[in-house]
Amino acid sequence: MKKRKWLWIISFAVCAASGIVLLAAACSARASGHMKLTVIDAYSLRAIANARIILPEAGLSATSDQNGVAYLYGVPVRTREGALAEVPCDYGETTIFVYAEGYLPFALFHAHVYPDRMRNGPTLYLFPEGNEDGIEVISMIESPAEEWVKRLLDSYMP
């Protein structure tokens, strides 16, 4: 009888420890989304094949196909930090770098990533090398959603 009691206590302790580990893993698991990116020439609007797309924070990369399309799965949804985090937002953000032969390097900052969704976009417009005097890189910023900006402004309104 004594052995049975100890066996039950040990079994309970192992189950409880396993539950705690699983709960911690679930809580630390970050939300992620997916992106279908299209890379095109900014002037001709033609697809750019073999463009190298890199998401540095996520450690993800892809290459565009003959239609200029690349899919990225499991993109982490990075949430805002500091004062901006006080106003909830339904998406996170990531950075996108694009490199293609014959085109200026391109960076898009604050690209929106929606949890558990495939985002159709953004379309990334690359500029041919040598066409833009004195410009060596192209960088853009995706604006935050208007409704979030309104809530943010309202929260600080005197």
mmCIF file of N, CA and C in Angstrom, residues 3-99:
data_model
loop_
_atom_site.group_PDB
_atom_site.id
_atom_site.type_symbol
_atom_site.label_atom_id
_atom_site.label_comp_id
_atom_site.label_asym_id
_atom_site.label_seq_id
_atom_site.Cartn_x
_atom_site.Cartn_y
_atom_site.Cartn_z
ATOM 1 N N LYS A 3 3.903 1.571 -1.216
ATOM 2 C CA LYS A 3 4.515 1.728 -2.533
ATOM 3 C C LYS A 3 3.527 2.349 -3.516
ATOM 4 N N ARG A 4 2.279 1.939 -3.418
ATOM 5 C CA ARG A 4 1.247 2.454 -4.309
ATOM 6 C C ARG A 4 1.055 3.959 -4.093
ATOM 7 N N LYS A 5 1.079 4.384 -2.826
ATOM 8 C CA LYS A 5 0.919 5.796 -2.498
ATOM 9 C C LYS A 5 2.081 6.603 -3.084
ATOM 10 N N TRP A 6 3.308 6.089 -2.928
ATOM 11 C CA TRP A 6 4.474 6.782 -3.469
ATOM 12 C C TRP A 6 4.430 6.813 -4.998
ATOM 13 N N LEU A 7 3.987 5.734 -5.605
ATOM 14 C CA LEU A 7 3.859 5.685 -7.054
ATOM 15 C C LEU A 7 2.858 6.736 -7.538
ATOM 16 N N TRP A 8 1.757 6.865 -6.816
ATOM 17 C CA TRP A 8 0.744 7.861 -7.168
ATOM 18 C C TRP A 8 1.318 9.277 -7.018
ATOM 19 N N ILE A 9 2.042 9.551 -5.964
ATOM 20 C CA ILE A 9 2.632 10.874 -5.724
ATOM 21 C C ILE A 9 3.649 11.204 -6.815
ATOM 22 N N ILE A 10 4.488 10.227 -7.153
ATOM 23 C CA ILE A 10 5.490 10.452 -8.199
ATOM 24 C C ILE A 10 4.809 10.682 -9.549
ATOM 25 N N SER A 11 3.789 9.894 -9.860
ATOM 26 C CA SER A 11 3.051 10.062 -11.118
ATOM 27 C C SER A 11 2.412 11.443 -11.190
ATOM 28 N N PHE A 12 1.814 11.869 -10.086
ATOM 29 C CA PHE A 12 1.187 13.188 -10.033
ATOM 30 C C PHE A 12 2.228 14.283 -10.246
ATOM 31 N N ALA A 13 3.382 14.153 -9.605
ATOM 32 C CA ALA A 13 4.443 15.155 -9.730
ATOM 33 C C ALA A 13 4.955 15.238 -11.170
ATOM 34 N N VAL A 14 5.130 14.083 -11.816
ATOM 35 C CA VAL A 14 5.596 14.058 -13.200
ATOM 36 C C VAL A 14 4.559 14.710 -14.118
ATOM 37 N N CYS A 15 3.283 14.391 -13.923
ATOM 38 C CA CYS A 15 2.221 14.998 -14.739
ATOM 39 C C CYS A 15 2.156 16.506 -14.524
ATOM 40 N N ALA A 16 2.263 16.939 -13.278
ATOM 41 C CA ALA A 16 2.227 18.372 -12.974
ATOM 42 C C ALA A 16 3.410 19.086 -13.623
ATOM 43 N N ALA A 17 4.588 18.500 -13.530
ATOM 44 C CA ALA A 17 5.778 19.109 -14.138
ATOM 45 C C ALA A 17 5.626 19.182 -15.658
ATOM 46 N N SER A 18 5.098 18.116 -16.259
ATOM 47 C CA SER A 18 4.877 18.110 -17.705
ATOM 48 C C SER A 18 3.886 19.194 -18.102
ATOM 49 N N GLY A 19 2.832 19.340 -17.320
ATOM 50 C CA GLY A 19 1.837 20.378 -17.583
ATOM 51 C C GLY A 19 2.436 21.767 -17.517
ATOM 52 N N ILE A 20 3.282 21.994 -16.539
ATOM 53 C CA ILE A 20 3.930 23.304 -16.398
ATOM 54 C C ILE A 20 4.835 23.581 -17.593
ATOM 55 N N VAL A 21 5.588 22.574 -18.026
ATOM 56 C CA VAL A 21 6.477 22.741 -19.180
ATOM 57 C C VAL A 21 5.663 23.049 -20.437
ATOM 58 N N LEU A 22 4.575 22.318 -20.659
ATOM 59 C CA LEU A 22 3.736 22.558 -21.834
ATOM 60 C C LEU A 22 3.091 23.931 -21.792
ATOM 61 N N LEU A 23 2.629 24.342 -20.626
ATOM 62 C CA LEU A 23 2.021 25.663 -20.471
ATOM 63 C C LEU A 23 3.043 26.756 -20.756
ATOM 64 N N ALA A 24 4.229 26.602 -20.243
ATOM 65 C CA ALA A 24 5.290 27.591 -20.486
ATOM 66 C C ALA A 24 5.626 27.664 -21.972
ATOM 67 N N ALA A 25 5.675 26.515 -22.628
ATOM 68 C CA ALA A 25 5.974 26.498 -24.063
ATOM 69 C C ALA A 25 4.862 27.175 -24.852
ATOM 70 N N ALA A 26 3.617 26.918 -24.482
ATOM 71 C CA ALA A 26 2.488 27.536 -25.177
ATOM 72 C C ALA A 26 2.478 29.040 -24.973
ATOM 73 N N CYS A 27 2.786 29.487 -23.773
ATOM 74 C CA CYS A 27 2.787 30.919 -23.483
ATOM 75 C C CYS A 27 3.934 31.627 -24.191
ATOM 76 N N SER A 28 5.054 30.953 -24.332
ATOM 77 C CA SER A 28 6.200 31.596 -24.968
ATOM 78 C C SER A 28 6.141 31.494 -26.488
ATOM 79 N N ALA A 29 5.286 30.616 -27.020
ATOM 80 C CA ALA A 29 5.161 30.486 -28.464
ATOM 81 C C ALA A 29 4.614 31.796 -29.018
ATOM 82 N N ARG A 30 5.304 32.318 -29.994
ATOM 83 C CA ARG A 30 4.901 33.593 -30.557
ATOM 84 C C ARG A 30 3.940 33.349 -31.700
ATOM 85 N N ALA A 31 3.026 34.286 -31.851
ATOM 86 C CA ALA A 31 2.103 34.225 -32.974
ATOM 87 C C ALA A 31 2.890 34.425 -34.264
ATOM 88 N N SER A 32 2.400 33.831 -35.332
ATOM 89 C CA SER A 32 3.053 34.020 -36.625
ATOM 90 C C SER A 32 2.003 34.133 -37.715
ATOM 91 N N GLY A 33 2.413 34.720 -38.815
ATOM 92 C CA GLY A 33 1.550 34.867 -39.976
ATOM 93 C C GLY A 33 2.324 34.458 -41.216
ATOM 94 N N HIS A 34 1.716 34.669 -42.369
ATOM 95 C CA HIS A 34 2.316 34.270 -43.634
ATOM 96 C C HIS A 34 2.184 35.428 -44.621
ATOM 97 N N MET A 35 3.088 35.474 -45.582
ATOM 98 C CA MET A 35 3.076 36.568 -46.553
ATOM 99 C C MET A 35 3.287 36.042 -47.967
ATOM 100 N N LYS A 36 2.485 36.570 -48.887
ATOM 101 C CA LYS A 36 2.689 36.337 -50.320
ATOM 102 C C LYS A 36 3.192 37.663 -50.879
ATOM 103 N N LEU A 37 4.477 37.720 -51.192
ATOM 104 C CA LEU A 37 5.097 38.949 -51.681
ATOM 105 C C LEU A 37 5.237 38.886 -53.197
ATOM 106 N N THR A 38 5.073 40.036 -53.848
ATOM 107 C CA THR A 38 5.269 40.129 -55.288
ATOM 108 C C THR A 38 6.324 41.187 -55.556
ATOM 109 N N VAL A 39 7.330 40.834 -56.355
ATOM 110 C CA VAL A 39 8.428 41.744 -56.680
ATOM 111 C C VAL A 39 8.292 42.135 -58.148
ATOM 112 N N ILE A 40 8.221 43.467 -58.411
ATOM 113 C CA ILE A 40 8.063 43.938 -59.786
ATOM 114 C C ILE A 40 9.008 45.106 -60.066
ATOM 115 N N ASP A 41 9.262 45.328 -61.355
ATOM 116 C CA ASP A 41 10.042 46.472 -61.813
ATOM 117 C C ASP A 41 9.167 47.716 -61.642
ATOM 118 N N ALA A 42 9.696 48.756 -60.993
ATOM 119 C CA ALA A 42 8.909 49.952 -60.689
ATOM 120 C C ALA A 42 8.479 50.711 -61.943
ATOM 121 N N TYR A 43 9.212 50.577 -63.043
ATOM 122 C CA TYR A 43 8.876 51.309 -64.260
ATOM 123 C C TYR A 43 7.995 50.503 -65.204
ATOM 124 N N SER A 44 8.384 49.278 -65.492
ATOM 125 C CA SER A 44 7.642 48.465 -66.466
ATOM 126 C C SER A 44 6.496 47.690 -65.825
ATOM 127 N N LEU A 45 6.527 47.549 -64.504
ATOM 128 C CA LEU A 45 5.557 46.751 -63.733
ATOM 129 C C LEU A 45 5.620 45.267 -64.080
ATOM 130 N N ARG A 46 6.733 44.834 -64.676
ATOM 131 C CA ARG A 46 6.927 43.414 -64.983
ATOM 132 C C ARG A 46 7.467 42.689 -63.758
ATOM 133 N N ALA A 47 7.112 41.431 -63.660
ATOM 134 C CA ALA A 47 7.576 40.596 -62.546
ATOM 135 C C ALA A 47 9.092 40.442 -62.601
ATOM 136 N N ILE A 48 9.696 40.381 -61.427
ATOM 137 C CA ILE A 48 11.140 40.143 -61.324
ATOM 138 C C ILE A 48 11.352 38.758 -60.714
ATOM 139 N N ALA A 49 11.869 37.853 -61.535
ATOM 140 C CA ALA A 49 12.163 36.495 -61.063
ATOM 141 C C ALA A 49 13.515 36.478 -60.360
ATOM 142 N N ASN A 50 13.685 35.521 -59.481
ATOM 143 C CA ASN A 50 14.949 35.280 -58.769
ATOM 144 C C ASN A 50 15.387 36.416 -57.852
ATOM 145 N N ALA A 51 14.450 37.240 -57.413
ATOM 146 C CA ALA A 51 14.783 38.264 -56.415
ATOM 147 C C ALA A 51 14.918 37.558 -55.071
ATOM 148 N N ARG A 52 15.943 37.929 -54.326
ATOM 149 C CA ARG A 52 16.186 37.325 -53.006
ATOM 150 C C ARG A 52 15.522 38.201 -51.954
ATOM 151 N N ILE A 53 14.620 37.604 -51.183
ATOM 152 C CA ILE A 53 13.853 38.310 -50.157
ATOM 153 C C ILE A 53 14.308 37.800 -48.803
ATOM 154 N N ILE A 54 14.642 38.719 -47.910
ATOM 155 C CA ILE A 54 15.144 38.351 -46.585
ATOM 156 C C ILE A 54 14.366 39.110 -45.523
ATOM 157 N N LEU A 55 13.912 38.387 -44.509
ATOM 158 C CA LEU A 55 13.294 38.983 -43.324
ATOM 159 C C LEU A 55 14.294 38.801 -42.189
ATOM 160 N N PRO A 56 15.123 39.816 -41.908
ATOM 161 C CA PRO A 56 16.239 39.634 -40.980
ATOM 162 C C PRO A 56 15.831 39.261 -39.559
ATOM 163 N N GLU A 57 14.787 39.878 -39.018
ATOM 164 C CA GLU A 57 14.393 39.556 -37.638
ATOM 165 C C GLU A 57 13.871 38.133 -37.516
ATOM 166 N N ALA A 58 13.248 37.654 -38.579
ATOM 167 C CA ALA A 58 12.640 36.324 -38.556
ATOM 168 C C ALA A 58 13.621 35.228 -38.936
ATOM 169 N N GLY A 59 14.729 35.599 -39.567
ATOM 170 C CA GLY A 59 15.658 34.586 -40.047
ATOM 171 C C GLY A 59 15.080 33.803 -41.214
ATOM 172 N N LEU A 60 14.189 34.426 -41.980
ATOM 173 C CA LEU A 60 13.541 33.764 -43.109
ATOM 174 C C LEU A 60 14.009 34.388 -44.416
ATOM 175 N N SER A 61 13.972 33.591 -45.480
ATOM 176 C CA SER A 61 14.294 34.106 -46.805
ATOM 177 C C SER A 61 13.558 33.285 -47.852
ATOM 178 N N ALA A 62 13.422 33.875 -49.039
ATOM 179 C CA ALA A 62 12.761 33.200 -50.153
ATOM 180 C C ALA A 62 13.274 33.822 -51.443
ATOM 181 N N THR A 63 12.990 33.162 -52.554
ATOM 182 C CA THR A 63 13.353 33.668 -53.875
ATOM 183 C C THR A 63 12.087 33.751 -54.709
ATOM 184 N N SER A 64 11.910 34.870 -55.414
ATOM 185 C CA SER A 64 10.698 35.044 -56.218
ATOM 186 C C SER A 64 10.718 34.110 -57.430
ATOM 187 N N ASP A 65 9.540 33.640 -57.808
ATOM 188 C CA ASP A 65 9.412 32.750 -58.961
ATOM 189 C C ASP A 65 9.313 33.584 -60.248
ATOM 190 N N GLN A 66 9.007 32.940 -61.381
ATOM 191 C CA GLN A 66 8.941 33.638 -62.668
ATOM 192 C C GLN A 66 7.848 34.698 -62.702
ATOM 193 N N ASN A 67 6.875 34.620 -61.799
ATOM 194 C CA ASN A 67 5.812 35.624 -61.698
ATOM 195 C C ASN A 67 6.140 36.701 -60.670
ATOM 196 N N GLY A 68 7.354 36.651 -60.119
ATOM 197 C CA GLY A 68 7.763 37.623 -59.112
ATOM 198 C C GLY A 68 7.196 37.347 -57.733
ATOM 199 N N VAL A 69 6.606 36.182 -57.541
ATOM 200 C CA VAL A 69 5.917 35.846 -56.291
ATOM 201 C C VAL A 69 6.800 34.977 -55.403
ATOM 202 N N ALA A 70 6.749 35.268 -54.113
ATOM 203 C CA ALA A 70 7.446 34.444 -53.115
ATOM 204 C C ALA A 70 6.544 34.323 -51.898
ATOM 205 N N TYR A 71 6.517 33.134 -51.318
ATOM 206 C CA TYR A 71 5.730 32.890 -50.106
ATOM 207 C C TYR A 71 6.669 32.737 -48.916
ATOM 208 N N LEU A 72 6.302 33.368 -47.811
ATOM 209 C CA LEU A 72 7.048 33.227 -46.560
ATOM 210 C C LEU A 72 6.066 32.763 -45.495
ATOM 211 N N TYR A 73 6.381 31.641 -44.869
ATOM 212 C CA TYR A 73 5.503 31.054 -43.857
ATOM 213 C C TYR A 73 6.140 31.170 -42.478
ATOM 214 N N GLY A 74 5.300 31.309 -41.462
ATOM 215 C CA GLY A 74 5.795 31.351 -40.087
ATOM 216 C C GLY A 74 6.531 32.632 -39.753
ATOM 217 N N VAL A 75 6.065 33.750 -40.312
ATOM 218 C CA VAL A 75 6.689 35.046 -40.021
ATOM 219 C C VAL A 75 6.256 35.481 -38.620
ATOM 220 N N PRO A 76 7.189 35.673 -37.702
ATOM 221 C CA PRO A 76 6.811 36.077 -36.343
ATOM 222 C C PRO A 76 6.089 37.420 -36.336
ATOM 223 N N VAL A 77 5.061 37.510 -35.505
ATOM 224 C CA VAL A 77 4.313 38.758 -35.347
ATOM 225 C C VAL A 77 4.968 39.530 -34.205
ATOM 226 N N ARG A 78 5.871 40.443 -34.568
ATOM 227 C CA ARG A 78 6.548 41.259 -33.548
ATOM 228 C C ARG A 78 5.611 42.370 -33.110
ATOM 229 N N THR A 79 5.354 42.435 -31.813
ATOM 230 C CA THR A 79 4.461 43.464 -31.294
ATOM 231 C C THR A 79 5.243 44.732 -30.984
ATOM 232 N N ARG A 80 4.511 45.806 -30.889
ATOM 233 C CA ARG A 80 5.134 47.096 -30.567
ATOM 234 C C ARG A 80 5.633 47.089 -29.137
ATOM 235 N N GLU A 81 6.588 47.962 -28.879
ATOM 236 C CA GLU A 81 7.162 48.061 -27.535
ATOM 237 C C GLU A 81 7.010 49.482 -27.015
ATOM 238 N N GLY A 82 7.200 49.633 -25.728
ATOM 239 C CA GLY A 82 7.170 50.951 -25.102
ATOM 240 C C GLY A 82 5.776 51.556 -25.093
ATOM 241 N N ALA A 83 5.707 52.865 -25.231
ATOM 242 C CA ALA A 83 4.436 53.585 -25.143
ATOM 243 C C ALA A 83 3.456 53.161 -26.232
ATOM 244 N N LEU A 84 3.959 52.795 -27.411
ATOM 245 C CA LEU A 84 3.071 52.393 -28.503
ATOM 246 C C LEU A 84 2.355 51.080 -28.206
ATOM 247 N N ALA A 85 2.930 50.256 -27.356
ATOM 248 C CA ALA A 85 2.333 48.956 -27.024
ATOM 249 C C ALA A 85 1.085 49.103 -26.162
ATOM 250 N N GLU A 86 0.889 50.274 -25.567
ATOM 251 C CA GLU A 86 -0.271 50.477 -24.695
ATOM 252 C C GLU A 86 -1.581 50.517 -25.472
ATOM 253 N N VAL A 87 -1.519 50.787 -26.773
ATOM 254 C CA VAL A 87 -2.716 50.787 -27.616
ATOM 255 C C VAL A 87 -2.675 49.510 -28.451
ATOM 256 N N PRO A 88 -3.610 48.571 -28.201
ATOM 257 C CA PRO A 88 -3.575 47.274 -28.892
ATOM 258 C C PRO A 88 -3.683 47.415 -30.415
ATOM 259 N N CYS A 89 -3.039 46.492 -31.094
ATOM 260 C CA CYS A 89 -3.037 46.467 -32.550
ATOM 261 C C CYS A 89 -3.215 45.016 -32.986
ATOM 262 N N ASP A 90 -3.945 44.790 -34.086
ATOM 263 C CA ASP A 90 -4.228 43.413 -34.501
ATOM 264 C C ASP A 90 -3.173 42.827 -35.438
ATOM 265 N N TYR A 91 -2.066 43.513 -35.611
ATOM 266 C CA TYR A 91 -0.992 42.984 -36.450
ATOM 267 C C TYR A 91 0.358 43.319 -35.829
ATOM 268 N N GLY A 92 1.374 42.622 -36.311
ATOM 269 C CA GLY A 92 2.740 42.920 -35.903
ATOM 270 C C GLY A 92 3.491 43.483 -37.098
ATOM 271 N N GLU A 93 4.798 43.605 -36.951
ATOM 272 C CA GLU A 93 5.589 44.204 -38.020
ATOM 273 C C GLU A 93 6.876 43.419 -38.246
ATOM 274 N N THR A 94 7.376 43.534 -39.471
ATOM 275 C CA THR A 94 8.657 42.930 -39.810
ATOM 276 C C THR A 94 9.381 43.815 -40.813
ATOM 277 N N THR A 95 10.628 43.521 -41.066
ATOM 278 C CA THR A 95 11.431 44.236 -42.054
ATOM 279 C C THR A 95 11.679 43.299 -43.232
ATOM 280 N N ILE A 96 11.614 43.849 -44.440
ATOM 281 C CA ILE A 96 11.824 43.057 -45.653
ATOM 282 C C ILE A 96 12.958 43.684 -46.465
ATOM 283 N N PHE A 97 13.979 42.884 -46.785
ATOM 284 C CA PHE A 97 15.061 43.308 -47.681
ATOM 285 C C PHE A 97 14.906 42.533 -48.985
ATOM 286 N N VAL A 98 15.141 43.214 -50.121
ATOM 287 C CA VAL A 98 15.045 42.554 -51.424
ATOM 288 C C VAL A 98 16.283 42.906 -52.251
ATOM 289 N N TYR A 99 16.867 41.866 -52.857
ATOM 290 C CA TYR A 99 18.040 42.020 -53.714
ATOM 291 C C TYR A 99 17.751 41.305 -55.036
#
